mmCIF file of C-alpha atoms and ligand atoms in Angstrom:
data_model
loop_
_atom_site.group_PDB
_atom_site.id
_atom_site.type_symbol
_atom_site.label_atom_id
_atom_site.label_comp_id
_atom_site.label_asym_id
_atom_site.label_seq_id
_atom_site.Cartn_x
_atom_site.Cartn_y
_atom_site.Cartn_z
ATOM 1 C CA MET A 1 -9.602 17.506 33.732
ATOM 2 C CA LYS A 2 -8.160 18.043 37.500
ATOM 3 C CA THR A 3 -4.463 17.192 37.586
ATOM 4 C CA LEU A 4 -3.380 15.613 40.903
ATOM 5 C CA TYR A 5 -0.268 17.999 41.098
ATOM 6 C CA ASP A 6 -3.589 20.094 41.815
ATOM 7 C CA TYR A 7 -3.823 18.655 45.769
ATOM 8 C CA THR A 8 -1.212 19.943 48.046
ATOM 9 C CA TYR A 9 0.192 16.607 50.021
ATOM 10 C CA ASP A 10 -2.521 16.888 53.268
ATOM 11 C CA GLN A 11 -5.012 17.091 50.265
ATOM 12 C CA LEU A 12 -4.117 14.655 48.428
ATOM 13 C CA GLY A 13 -3.860 12.678 52.539
ATOM 14 C CA GLU A 14 -8.258 13.319 51.931
ATOM 15 C CA LEU A 15 -8.362 12.155 48.293
ATOM 16 C CA MET A 16 -7.266 8.833 49.254
ATOM 17 C CA LEU A 17 -10.204 8.932 52.679
ATOM 18 C CA SER A 18 -12.889 9.666 50.572
ATOM 19 C CA ILE A 19 -11.813 7.454 47.985
ATOM 20 C CA GLY A 20 -11.782 4.780 51.345
ATOM 21 C CA GLU A 21 -7.780 4.494 51.081
ATOM 22 C CA LYS A 22 -5.581 5.649 53.726
ATOM 23 C CA LYS A 23 -4.154 8.501 54.438
ATOM 24 C CA TYR A 24 -0.291 7.301 53.326
ATOM 25 C CA ARG A 25 -1.003 6.568 50.191
ATOM 26 C CA GLY A 26 -2.186 10.331 49.715
ATOM 27 C CA GLN A 27 1.972 11.164 51.126
ATOM 28 C CA GLN A 28 3.079 8.045 48.603
ATOM 29 C CA LEU A 29 1.776 9.730 45.991
ATOM 30 C CA PHE A 30 3.152 13.117 47.208
ATOM 31 C CA GLU A 31 6.730 11.442 46.206
ATOM 32 C CA TRP A 32 6.398 9.710 43.010
ATOM 33 C CA LEU A 33 4.181 12.742 41.948
ATOM 34 C CA TYR A 34 7.269 15.181 43.348
ATOM 35 C CA ARG A 35 10.882 13.297 44.267
ATOM 36 C CA LYS A 36 10.761 10.330 41.335
ATOM 37 C CA ARG A 37 8.807 12.116 39.597
ATOM 38 C CA VAL A 38 7.087 9.611 37.554
ATOM 39 C CA THR A 39 5.562 11.064 34.511
ATOM 40 C CA THR A 40 3.034 8.126 34.521
ATOM 41 C CA PHE A 41 0.533 6.307 37.181
ATOM 42 C CA ASP A 42 1.588 2.934 35.695
ATOM 43 C CA ASP A 43 5.396 3.775 37.347
ATOM 44 C CA MET A 44 3.812 4.150 40.571
ATOM 45 C CA SER A 45 4.844 0.584 42.089
ATOM 46 C CA ASP A 46 3.614 0.011 45.396
ATOM 47 C CA ILE A 47 0.248 1.755 44.659
ATOM 48 C CA SER A 48 -2.778 -0.078 43.942
ATOM 49 C CA LEU A 49 -4.051 -1.582 40.887
ATOM 50 C CA LYS A 50 -7.950 -0.416 42.606
ATOM 51 C CA ILE A 51 -5.976 3.264 43.194
ATOM 52 C CA LYS A 52 -4.253 2.702 39.820
ATOM 53 C CA THR A 53 -7.961 2.562 37.986
ATOM 54 C CA TRP A 54 -9.367 5.608 40.181
ATOM 55 C CA LEU A 55 -6.453 7.945 39.385
ATOM 56 C CA HIS A 56 -6.808 6.464 35.598
ATOM 57 C CA GLU A 57 -11.051 7.694 35.179
ATOM 58 C CA ASN A 58 -11.122 10.457 36.994
ATOM 59 C CA VAL A 59 -7.198 12.346 37.220
ATOM 60 C CA GLN A 60 -4.307 13.144 35.570
ATOM 61 C CA LEU A 61 -0.936 14.148 35.885
ATOM 62 C CA SER A 62 0.828 17.347 33.365
ATOM 63 C CA PRO A 63 -2.088 19.827 32.003
ATOM 64 C CA ILE A 64 0.289 21.864 29.881
ATOM 65 C CA THR A 65 2.447 20.732 26.766
ATOM 66 C CA LEU A 66 5.603 22.246 25.993
ATOM 67 C CA LYS A 67 5.166 24.641 22.619
ATOM 68 C CA THR A 68 8.415 27.011 22.189
ATOM 69 C CA ARG A 69 11.408 26.865 23.842
ATOM 70 C CA GLN A 70 14.237 28.958 23.644
ATOM 71 C CA VAL A 71 17.338 29.845 24.571
ATOM 72 C CA ALA A 72 19.454 32.806 24.694
ATOM 73 C CA ALA A 73 23.094 33.753 23.974
ATOM 74 C CA ASP A 74 23.264 33.492 28.760
ATOM 75 C CA GLY A 75 21.731 30.101 28.430
ATOM 76 C CA THR A 76 18.620 31.369 29.656
ATOM 77 C CA VAL A 77 15.431 29.560 28.350
ATOM 78 C CA LYS A 78 12.251 30.766 28.375
ATOM 79 C CA TYR A 79 9.456 27.786 27.961
ATOM 80 C CA LEU A 80 5.941 28.516 25.693
ATOM 81 C CA PHE A 81 3.657 26.320 27.388
ATOM 82 C CA ALA A 82 0.064 25.548 26.841
ATOM 83 C CA MET A 83 -2.888 24.614 28.720
ATOM 84 C CA GLU A 84 -4.847 21.860 28.677
ATOM 85 C CA ASP A 85 -7.725 24.592 26.854
ATOM 86 C CA GLY A 86 -5.473 25.375 24.414
ATOM 87 C CA ALA A 87 -4.575 28.743 26.685
ATOM 88 C CA LEU A 88 -0.863 29.716 26.830
ATOM 89 C CA CYS A 89 1.676 30.380 29.077
ATOM 90 C CA GLU A 90 5.260 31.799 29.702
ATOM 91 C CA THR A 91 8.567 30.399 32.318
ATOM 92 C CA VAL A 92 11.295 31.638 32.712
ATOM 93 C CA LEU A 93 14.605 29.039 33.733
ATOM 94 C CA MET A 94 17.644 32.179 34.227
ATOM 95 C CA HIS A 95 20.728 29.884 35.398
ATOM 96 C CA TYR A 96 23.088 32.390 38.066
ATOM 97 C CA SER A 97 25.725 31.370 40.606
ATOM 98 C CA TYR A 98 23.510 30.732 43.325
ATOM 99 C CA GLY A 99 21.572 28.252 41.459
ATOM 100 C CA LYS A 100 18.786 27.361 38.863
ATOM 101 C CA SER A 101 16.205 30.229 39.395
ATOM 102 C CA LEU A 102 12.523 29.697 37.706
ATOM 103 C CA CYS A 103 9.946 32.806 36.323
ATOM 104 C CA VAL A 104 6.908 30.784 36.787
ATOM 105 C CA SER A 105 3.595 32.423 35.715
ATOM 106 C CA SER A 106 0.378 32.796 37.819
ATOM 107 C CA GLN A 107 -2.727 34.457 35.699
ATOM 108 C CA ILE A 108 -3.125 34.213 31.821
ATOM 109 C CA GLY A 109 -2.772 37.708 30.812
ATOM 110 C CA CYS A 110 -3.034 40.020 32.938
ATOM 111 C CA ASN A 111 -5.633 43.234 34.518
ATOM 112 C CA MET A 112 -2.776 45.541 36.073
ATOM 113 C CA GLY A 113 -2.306 47.161 33.134
ATOM 114 C CA CYS A 114 1.422 48.420 33.959
ATOM 115 C CA THR A 115 1.732 50.791 31.773
ATOM 116 C CA PHE A 116 5.609 49.547 30.818
ATOM 117 C CA CYS A 117 4.722 46.120 31.036
ATOM 118 C CA ALA A 118 4.551 43.135 28.251
ATOM 119 C CA SER A 119 2.449 40.626 30.258
ATOM 120 C CA GLY A 120 -0.743 43.031 30.104
ATOM 121 C CA LEU A 121 -1.313 43.294 25.927
ATOM 122 C CA LEU A 122 -3.851 40.657 26.280
ATOM 123 C CA LYS A 123 -6.085 41.027 29.469
ATOM 124 C CA LYS A 124 -7.010 38.614 31.740
ATOM 125 C CA THR A 125 -9.159 35.265 30.264
ATOM 126 C CA ARG A 126 -8.399 33.256 34.009
ATOM 127 C CA ASN A 127 -6.551 32.973 36.505
ATOM 128 C CA LEU A 128 -4.076 29.313 36.029
ATOM 129 C CA SER A 129 -4.844 26.701 38.898
ATOM 130 C CA SER A 130 -2.467 25.511 41.007
ATOM 131 C CA GLY A 131 -1.448 22.235 39.382
ATOM 132 C CA GLU A 132 -0.684 23.979 35.846
ATOM 133 C CA MET A 133 1.976 26.475 38.189
ATOM 134 C CA VAL A 134 3.509 23.134 39.754
ATOM 135 C CA ALA A 135 3.372 21.774 36.411
ATOM 136 C CA GLN A 136 5.218 24.679 35.235
ATOM 137 C CA VAL A 137 8.048 23.643 37.409
ATOM 138 C CA LEU A 138 8.133 20.207 37.298
ATOM 139 C CA TYR A 139 9.164 20.294 33.446
ATOM 140 C CA VAL A 140 11.600 22.309 33.934
ATOM 141 C CA GLN A 141 13.156 19.715 37.054
ATOM 142 C CA GLN A 142 12.619 16.575 34.670
ATOM 143 C CA GLU A 143 14.640 18.058 31.865
ATOM 144 C CA LEU A 144 17.278 19.540 34.435
ATOM 145 C CA ASP A 145 16.662 15.578 35.496
ATOM 146 C CA LYS A 146 18.707 14.843 32.729
ATOM 147 C CA GLU A 147 21.207 16.643 34.262
ATOM 148 C CA GLN A 148 21.189 16.151 37.849
ATOM 149 C CA GLU A 149 20.819 19.798 37.967
ATOM 150 C CA ARG A 150 17.867 21.122 40.353
ATOM 151 C CA VAL A 151 15.237 24.096 40.147
ATOM 152 C CA SER A 152 16.473 25.916 42.991
ATOM 153 C CA HIS A 153 14.972 28.617 43.035
ATOM 154 C CA VAL A 154 11.169 30.198 42.076
ATOM 155 C CA VAL A 155 9.944 33.638 41.881
ATOM 156 C CA VAL A 156 5.750 34.343 41.309
ATOM 157 C CA MET A 157 7.110 36.921 38.633
ATOM 158 C CA GLY A 158 6.112 35.543 35.359
ATOM 159 C CA THR A 159 2.693 36.784 33.663
ATOM 160 C CA GLY A 160 -0.185 37.691 35.819
ATOM 161 C CA GLU A 161 -0.810 39.005 39.414
ATOM 162 C CA PRO A 162 0.380 36.132 41.603
ATOM 163 C CA PHE A 163 -2.887 37.961 44.889
ATOM 164 C CA ASP A 164 -5.489 38.097 41.630
ATOM 165 C CA ASN A 165 -5.092 33.971 42.469
ATOM 166 C CA TYR A 166 -4.042 34.293 45.992
ATOM 167 C CA ASP A 167 -5.201 30.450 47.437
ATOM 168 C CA ASN A 168 -3.925 28.532 44.304
ATOM 169 C CA VAL A 169 -0.564 30.473 44.363
ATOM 170 C CA LEU A 170 -0.204 29.619 47.830
ATOM 171 C CA ASN A 171 -1.150 26.525 47.584
ATOM 172 C CA PHE A 172 1.765 26.180 44.563
ATOM 173 C CA LEU A 173 3.807 27.421 46.997
ATOM 174 C CA TYR A 174 2.604 25.115 49.782
ATOM 175 C CA THR A 175 3.127 22.152 47.660
ATOM 176 C CA ILE A 176 6.959 22.969 45.637
ATOM 177 C CA ASN A 177 8.388 23.818 49.783
ATOM 178 C CA HIS A 178 6.863 20.729 50.471
ATOM 179 C CA ASP A 179 9.825 18.737 52.674
ATOM 180 C CA ARG A 180 8.455 15.174 50.901
ATOM 181 C CA GLY A 181 8.632 16.593 46.921
ATOM 182 C CA LEU A 182 10.628 19.463 45.205
ATOM 183 C CA ALA A 183 11.326 20.846 48.558
ATOM 184 C CA ILE A 184 12.702 24.385 47.214
ATOM 185 C CA GLY A 185 13.551 25.767 50.476
ATOM 186 C CA ALA A 186 10.819 28.848 51.049
ATOM 187 C CA ARG A 187 13.509 31.563 51.451
ATOM 188 C CA HIS A 188 14.461 30.446 47.969
ATOM 189 C CA LEU A 189 10.774 31.297 46.968
ATOM 190 C CA THR A 190 9.727 34.170 46.445
ATOM 191 C CA VAL A 191 6.045 36.689 45.820
ATOM 192 C CA SER A 192 5.906 39.987 43.436
ATOM 193 C CA THR A 193 2.434 41.851 43.008
ATOM 194 C CA CYS A 194 1.988 45.358 42.119
ATOM 195 C CA GLY A 195 0.814 46.250 45.817
ATOM 196 C CA LEU A 196 -2.439 44.258 46.348
ATOM 197 C CA VAL A 197 -2.537 45.515 50.172
ATOM 198 C CA ASP A 198 -4.436 42.979 51.146
ATOM 199 C CA GLY A 199 -2.562 40.336 49.083
ATOM 200 C CA ILE A 200 -0.168 41.831 51.574
ATOM 201 C CA ARG A 201 -1.973 41.338 55.005
ATOM 202 C CA LYS A 202 -2.914 38.109 54.193
ATOM 203 C CA PHE A 203 0.301 37.247 53.433
ATOM 204 C CA ALA A 204 2.270 38.148 56.858
ATOM 205 C CA HIS A 205 0.023 35.830 58.098
ATOM 206 C CA GLU A 206 0.746 32.520 56.123
ATOM 207 C CA PRO A 207 3.050 29.961 58.067
ATOM 208 C CA ILE A 208 5.008 29.736 55.595
ATOM 209 C CA GLN A 209 8.489 32.439 55.222
ATOM 210 C CA VAL A 210 8.740 32.826 51.698
ATOM 211 C CA ASN A 211 9.635 36.607 50.322
ATOM 212 C CA LEU A 212 7.841 39.565 49.210
ATOM 213 C CA ALA A 213 8.992 41.827 46.591
ATOM 214 C CA ILE A 214 6.706 44.717 45.905
ATOM 215 C CA SER A 215 7.014 46.512 42.027
ATOM 216 C CA LEU A 216 7.341 49.831 43.225
ATOM 217 C CA HIS A 217 8.869 51.775 40.174
ATOM 218 C CA ALA A 218 8.173 54.888 41.087
ATOM 219 C CA PRO A 219 8.438 56.671 44.895
ATOM 220 C CA ASN A 220 5.305 59.699 44.606
ATOM 221 C CA ASP A 221 1.038 58.819 43.714
ATOM 222 C CA GLU A 222 1.189 61.684 40.994
ATOM 223 C CA LEU A 223 4.139 58.881 38.996
ATOM 224 C CA ARG A 224 2.997 55.840 39.723
ATOM 225 C CA SER A 225 -0.352 56.494 39.130
ATOM 226 C CA LYS A 226 0.619 56.910 35.530
ATOM 227 C CA LEU A 227 3.199 54.152 35.311
ATOM 228 C CA MET A 228 1.093 51.317 37.572
ATOM 229 C CA PRO A 229 -2.991 52.142 37.006
ATOM 230 C CA ILE A 230 -3.678 49.967 40.989
ATOM 231 C CA ASN A 231 -1.467 53.070 42.897
ATOM 232 C CA GLN A 232 -4.975 54.512 42.126
ATOM 233 C CA ALA A 233 -6.376 52.222 44.122
ATOM 234 C CA HIS A 234 -3.779 51.367 46.557
ATOM 235 C CA PRO A 235 -2.099 54.480 46.965
ATOM 236 C CA LEU A 236 1.926 54.501 47.690
ATOM 237 C CA ASP A 237 0.444 55.560 52.226
ATOM 238 C CA LYS A 238 -1.846 52.783 52.132
ATOM 239 C CA LEU A 239 0.930 50.235 50.419
ATOM 240 C CA MET A 240 2.920 51.262 52.783
ATOM 241 C CA GLU A 241 0.816 51.163 56.162
ATOM 242 C CA ALA A 242 0.027 47.474 54.800
ATOM 243 C CA MET A 243 4.184 46.754 54.171
ATOM 244 C CA ASN A 244 4.384 48.042 57.942
ATOM 245 C CA TYR A 245 1.961 45.580 58.835
ATOM 246 C CA TYR A 246 3.339 42.945 57.426
ATOM 247 C CA MET A 247 7.251 43.876 58.579
ATOM 248 C CA SER A 248 5.849 44.324 61.837
ATOM 249 C CA LYS A 249 4.007 39.980 61.521
ATOM 250 C CA SER A 250 6.330 38.601 59.920
ATOM 251 C CA ASN A 251 10.063 39.821 60.366
ATOM 252 C CA ARG A 252 11.038 39.420 57.529
ATOM 253 C CA ARG A 253 13.289 41.582 54.477
ATOM 254 C CA ILE A 254 11.424 42.556 51.536
ATOM 255 C CA THR A 255 12.116 44.168 48.426
ATOM 256 C CA TYR A 256 11.148 46.380 46.015
ATOM 257 C CA GLU A 257 10.967 46.532 42.141
ATOM 258 C CA TYR A 258 12.106 49.390 40.789
ATOM 259 C CA ILE A 259 12.480 49.705 36.845
ATOM 260 C CA LEU A 260 14.346 51.978 36.028
ATOM 261 C CA LEU A 261 13.028 54.079 32.701
ATOM 262 C CA GLN A 262 14.966 56.495 30.806
ATOM 263 C CA GLY A 263 13.114 60.169 31.883
ATOM 264 C CA VAL A 264 10.689 58.846 33.404
ATOM 265 C CA ASN A 265 11.510 58.172 37.018
ATOM 266 C CA ASP A 266 15.364 58.144 37.088
ATOM 267 C CA SER A 267 16.340 61.289 38.180
ATOM 268 C CA ASP A 268 18.615 62.030 41.968
ATOM 269 C CA ALA A 269 15.658 63.421 42.979
ATOM 270 C CA HIS A 270 13.231 60.234 42.465
ATOM 271 C CA ALA A 271 16.529 58.951 44.359
ATOM 272 C CA ARG A 272 16.404 60.555 47.158
ATOM 273 C CA GLN A 273 12.130 60.483 47.426
ATOM 274 C CA LEU A 274 12.713 56.708 47.283
ATOM 275 C CA ALA A 275 14.498 57.260 50.169
ATOM 276 C CA ASP A 276 12.739 59.117 51.648
ATOM 277 C CA LEU A 277 9.591 56.787 51.589
ATOM 278 C CA ILE A 278 11.212 53.353 52.608
ATOM 279 C CA ARG A 279 13.054 55.299 55.499
ATOM 280 C CA GLY A 280 13.209 52.948 58.536
ATOM 281 C CA GLN A 281 12.169 49.952 56.893
ATOM 282 C CA ASN A 282 14.073 46.155 56.909
ATOM 283 C CA ALA A 283 13.946 46.500 53.184
ATOM 284 C CA TYR A 284 16.093 46.661 49.969
ATOM 285 C CA VAL A 285 15.831 48.459 46.475
ATOM 286 C CA ASN A 286 16.331 45.859 43.012
ATOM 287 C CA LEU A 287 17.503 48.227 41.191
ATOM 288 C CA ILE A 288 16.295 46.573 37.266
ATOM 289 C CA PRO A 289 17.648 47.195 34.072
ATOM 290 C CA TYR A 290 13.735 47.567 31.619
ATOM 291 C CA ASN A 291 13.544 45.451 29.147
ATOM 292 C CA PRO A 292 11.746 47.123 26.307
ATOM 293 C CA VAL A 293 9.152 46.165 25.606
ATOM 294 C CA ASP A 294 8.073 47.495 21.163
ATOM 295 C CA GLU A 295 4.773 49.365 22.499
ATOM 296 C CA HIS A 296 5.265 50.752 25.062
ATOM 297 C CA GLY A 297 7.826 53.926 23.787
ATOM 298 C CA PHE A 298 10.303 53.853 27.091
ATOM 299 C CA ARG A 299 13.682 53.166 26.669
ATOM 300 C CA LYS A 300 16.208 51.646 29.661
ATOM 301 C CA VAL A 301 18.445 53.902 31.064
ATOM 302 C CA GLY A 302 23.056 53.006 30.135
ATOM 303 C CA VAL A 303 24.894 51.601 32.800
ATOM 304 C CA LYS A 304 26.520 55.236 33.745
ATOM 305 C CA GLU A 305 22.861 56.746 35.012
ATOM 306 C CA ALA A 306 21.854 53.256 36.536
ATOM 307 C CA LEU A 307 25.657 53.457 38.518
ATOM 308 C CA ARG A 308 24.016 57.072 39.783
ATOM 309 C CA PHE A 309 20.920 55.647 40.277
ATOM 310 C CA TYR A 310 22.149 53.741 42.657
ATOM 311 C CA ASP A 311 25.381 56.209 43.963
ATOM 312 C CA GLN A 312 22.321 58.088 45.013
ATOM 313 C CA LEU A 313 20.284 55.814 47.151
ATOM 314 C CA HIS A 314 23.332 54.460 49.026
ATOM 315 C CA LYS A 315 23.984 58.099 50.043
ATOM 316 C CA ALA A 316 20.794 57.586 51.259
ATOM 317 C CA GLY A 317 20.883 54.903 53.247
ATOM 318 C CA VAL A 318 19.100 52.420 51.317
ATOM 319 C CA LYS A 319 20.306 49.249 50.708
ATOM 320 C CA CYS A 320 20.074 48.166 46.964
ATOM 321 C CA THR A 321 21.589 45.573 44.312
ATOM 322 C CA LEU A 322 21.548 46.345 40.099
ATOM 323 C CA ARG A 323 20.159 43.483 38.936
ATOM 324 C CA GLN A 324 21.344 41.440 35.583
ATOM 325 C CA GLU A 325 19.928 40.758 32.316
ATOM 326 C CA HIS A 326 18.508 37.756 31.264
ATOM 327 C CA GLY A 327 17.525 36.774 28.164
ATOM 328 C CA ALA A 328 17.468 39.705 26.481
ATOM 329 C CA ASP A 329 18.083 38.615 22.861
ATOM 330 C CA ILE A 330 15.132 35.741 23.826
ATOM 331 C CA ASP A 331 11.856 37.972 24.507
ATOM 332 C CA ALA A 332 12.662 37.499 28.407
ATOM 333 C CA ALA A 333 10.230 40.766 29.412
ATOM 334 C CA CYS A 334 6.971 39.298 31.089
ATOM 335 C CA GLY A 335 4.278 37.879 28.179
ATOM 336 C CA GLN A 336 6.182 39.525 25.517
ATOM 337 C CA LEU A 337 6.531 35.879 23.891
ATOM 338 C CA ARG A 338 3.112 34.622 24.302
ATOM 339 C CA ALA A 339 1.888 38.426 22.739
ATOM 340 C CA LYS A 340 3.494 37.997 19.742
ATOM 341 C CA HIS A 341 3.012 34.133 19.706
ATOM 342 C CA GLU A 342 -0.725 35.342 19.729
ATOM 343 C CA ARG A 343 -0.593 38.379 17.822
ATOM 344 C CA LYS A 344 0.435 35.038 15.538
ATOM 345 C CA ARG A 345 -2.028 33.251 15.163
HETATM 346 N N1 SAH B 401 1.891 40.609 39.318
HETATM 347 C C1 SAH B 401 3.460 40.846 39.268
HETATM 348 C C2 SAH B 401 4.096 39.825 39.066
HETATM 349 C C3 SAH B 401 4.425 39.979 37.930
HETATM 350 S S1 SAH B 401 5.419 41.215 37.272
HETATM 351 C C4 SAH B 401 3.758 42.603 39.661
HETATM 352 O O1 SAH B 401 3.931 43.251 39.361
HETATM 353 O O2 SAH B 401 4.918 42.525 40.400
HETATM 354 C C5 SAH B 401 7.357 40.908 37.881
HETATM 355 C C6 SAH B 401 8.280 42.329 37.879
HETATM 356 O O3 SAH B 401 8.845 42.616 36.263
HETATM 357 C C7 SAH B 401 7.554 43.508 38.534
HETATM 358 O O4 SAH B 401 8.468 44.224 39.430
HETATM 359 C C8 SAH B 401 7.420 44.851 37.343
HETATM 360 O O5 SAH B 401 6.833 45.108 37.189
HETATM 361 C C9 SAH B 401 8.164 43.428 36.157
HETATM 362 N N2 SAH B 401 8.580 44.718 34.753
HETATM 363 C C10 SAH B 401 7.225 43.628 34.142
HETATM 364 N N3 SAH B 401 7.597 44.747 32.448
HETATM 365 C C11 SAH B 401 8.919 44.490 32.573
HETATM 366 C C12 SAH B 401 10.055 45.152 31.438
HETATM 367 N N4 SAH B 401 9.391 44.812 30.448
HETATM 368 N N5 SAH B 401 11.030 44.459 31.473
HETATM 369 C C13 SAH B 401 11.712 45.073 32.870
HETATM 370 N N6 SAH B 401 10.635 44.204 34.312
HETATM 371 C C14 SAH B 401 9.468 44.035 33.840
#
């Protein structure tokens, strides 16, 4: 059964029109769902019995149920949710000084095949609907409501490639951004892609000012094609062209994610190549400590080596940050918890 969360603000209005109701009923529904955050149709006190009956017969509310919930020493919470068809997806809540950031999955499994990533251990079986993504945020927000806290940031960096599920991801972003609902600011939303250039070009024209992050992880084609098969289809010159296009249209600063893998992409020469590759762009590099995945055999670099790489980039004029590690003790690397769970089944 379709979930009401699959409908954007505008679509809820159209839905109400289509069943012979006034459009503004859709706006009321939206506020019940995302501002008052009710868990049953019956709690929607100013909605008529006729509409409620229609809702009961035709749509549902949350399409997800909690399977497991793990809390790390640093407070990071990892949720494993089951969809209606039994498919499992992961969501991670991280606590920062600036707020609470939720990492949302966009697909069941992933087909991009990055060699270091746990998500790709399980191939994509399907896309998540926008409602299934909204439900991840709403579930955690309802939990935080008890402490008067809120999900302030959302990153689409869980399992899946968001631009391989473009329309659902965009509807999801529009829904959680809408000021009549959860109102998570566009600048607090980030989509991360492994580099699907058509998606990047399309994204440049979206009227919503969401941040874009690119999983780069290597500064030359030879290495990047080894680590990330997508690079064979969309090599670095095509990716950089798309990024320049995106920046010229959107005027927004972009983030490059770069996991430091010991002895693989962490030399001084790699740092210089990286600086040359993105010189002149309004971009910064986020250096990510690798979260080791048993099956893959890559190792993370030590703090000293990470700082050295950081310094090299800095000297070459690149703005960069070293990301803090979160929840390493609870399988928080994308797809790890789910992969473990599926093996047990
Ligand atoms: N498919 C999208 C979004 C999901 S991955 C993308 O590729 O961007 C989100 C980020 O986590 C990516 O930068 C990815 O490369 C990184 N990542 C994957 N496995 C990781 C691991 N084991 N340790 C640290 N980062 C990882």
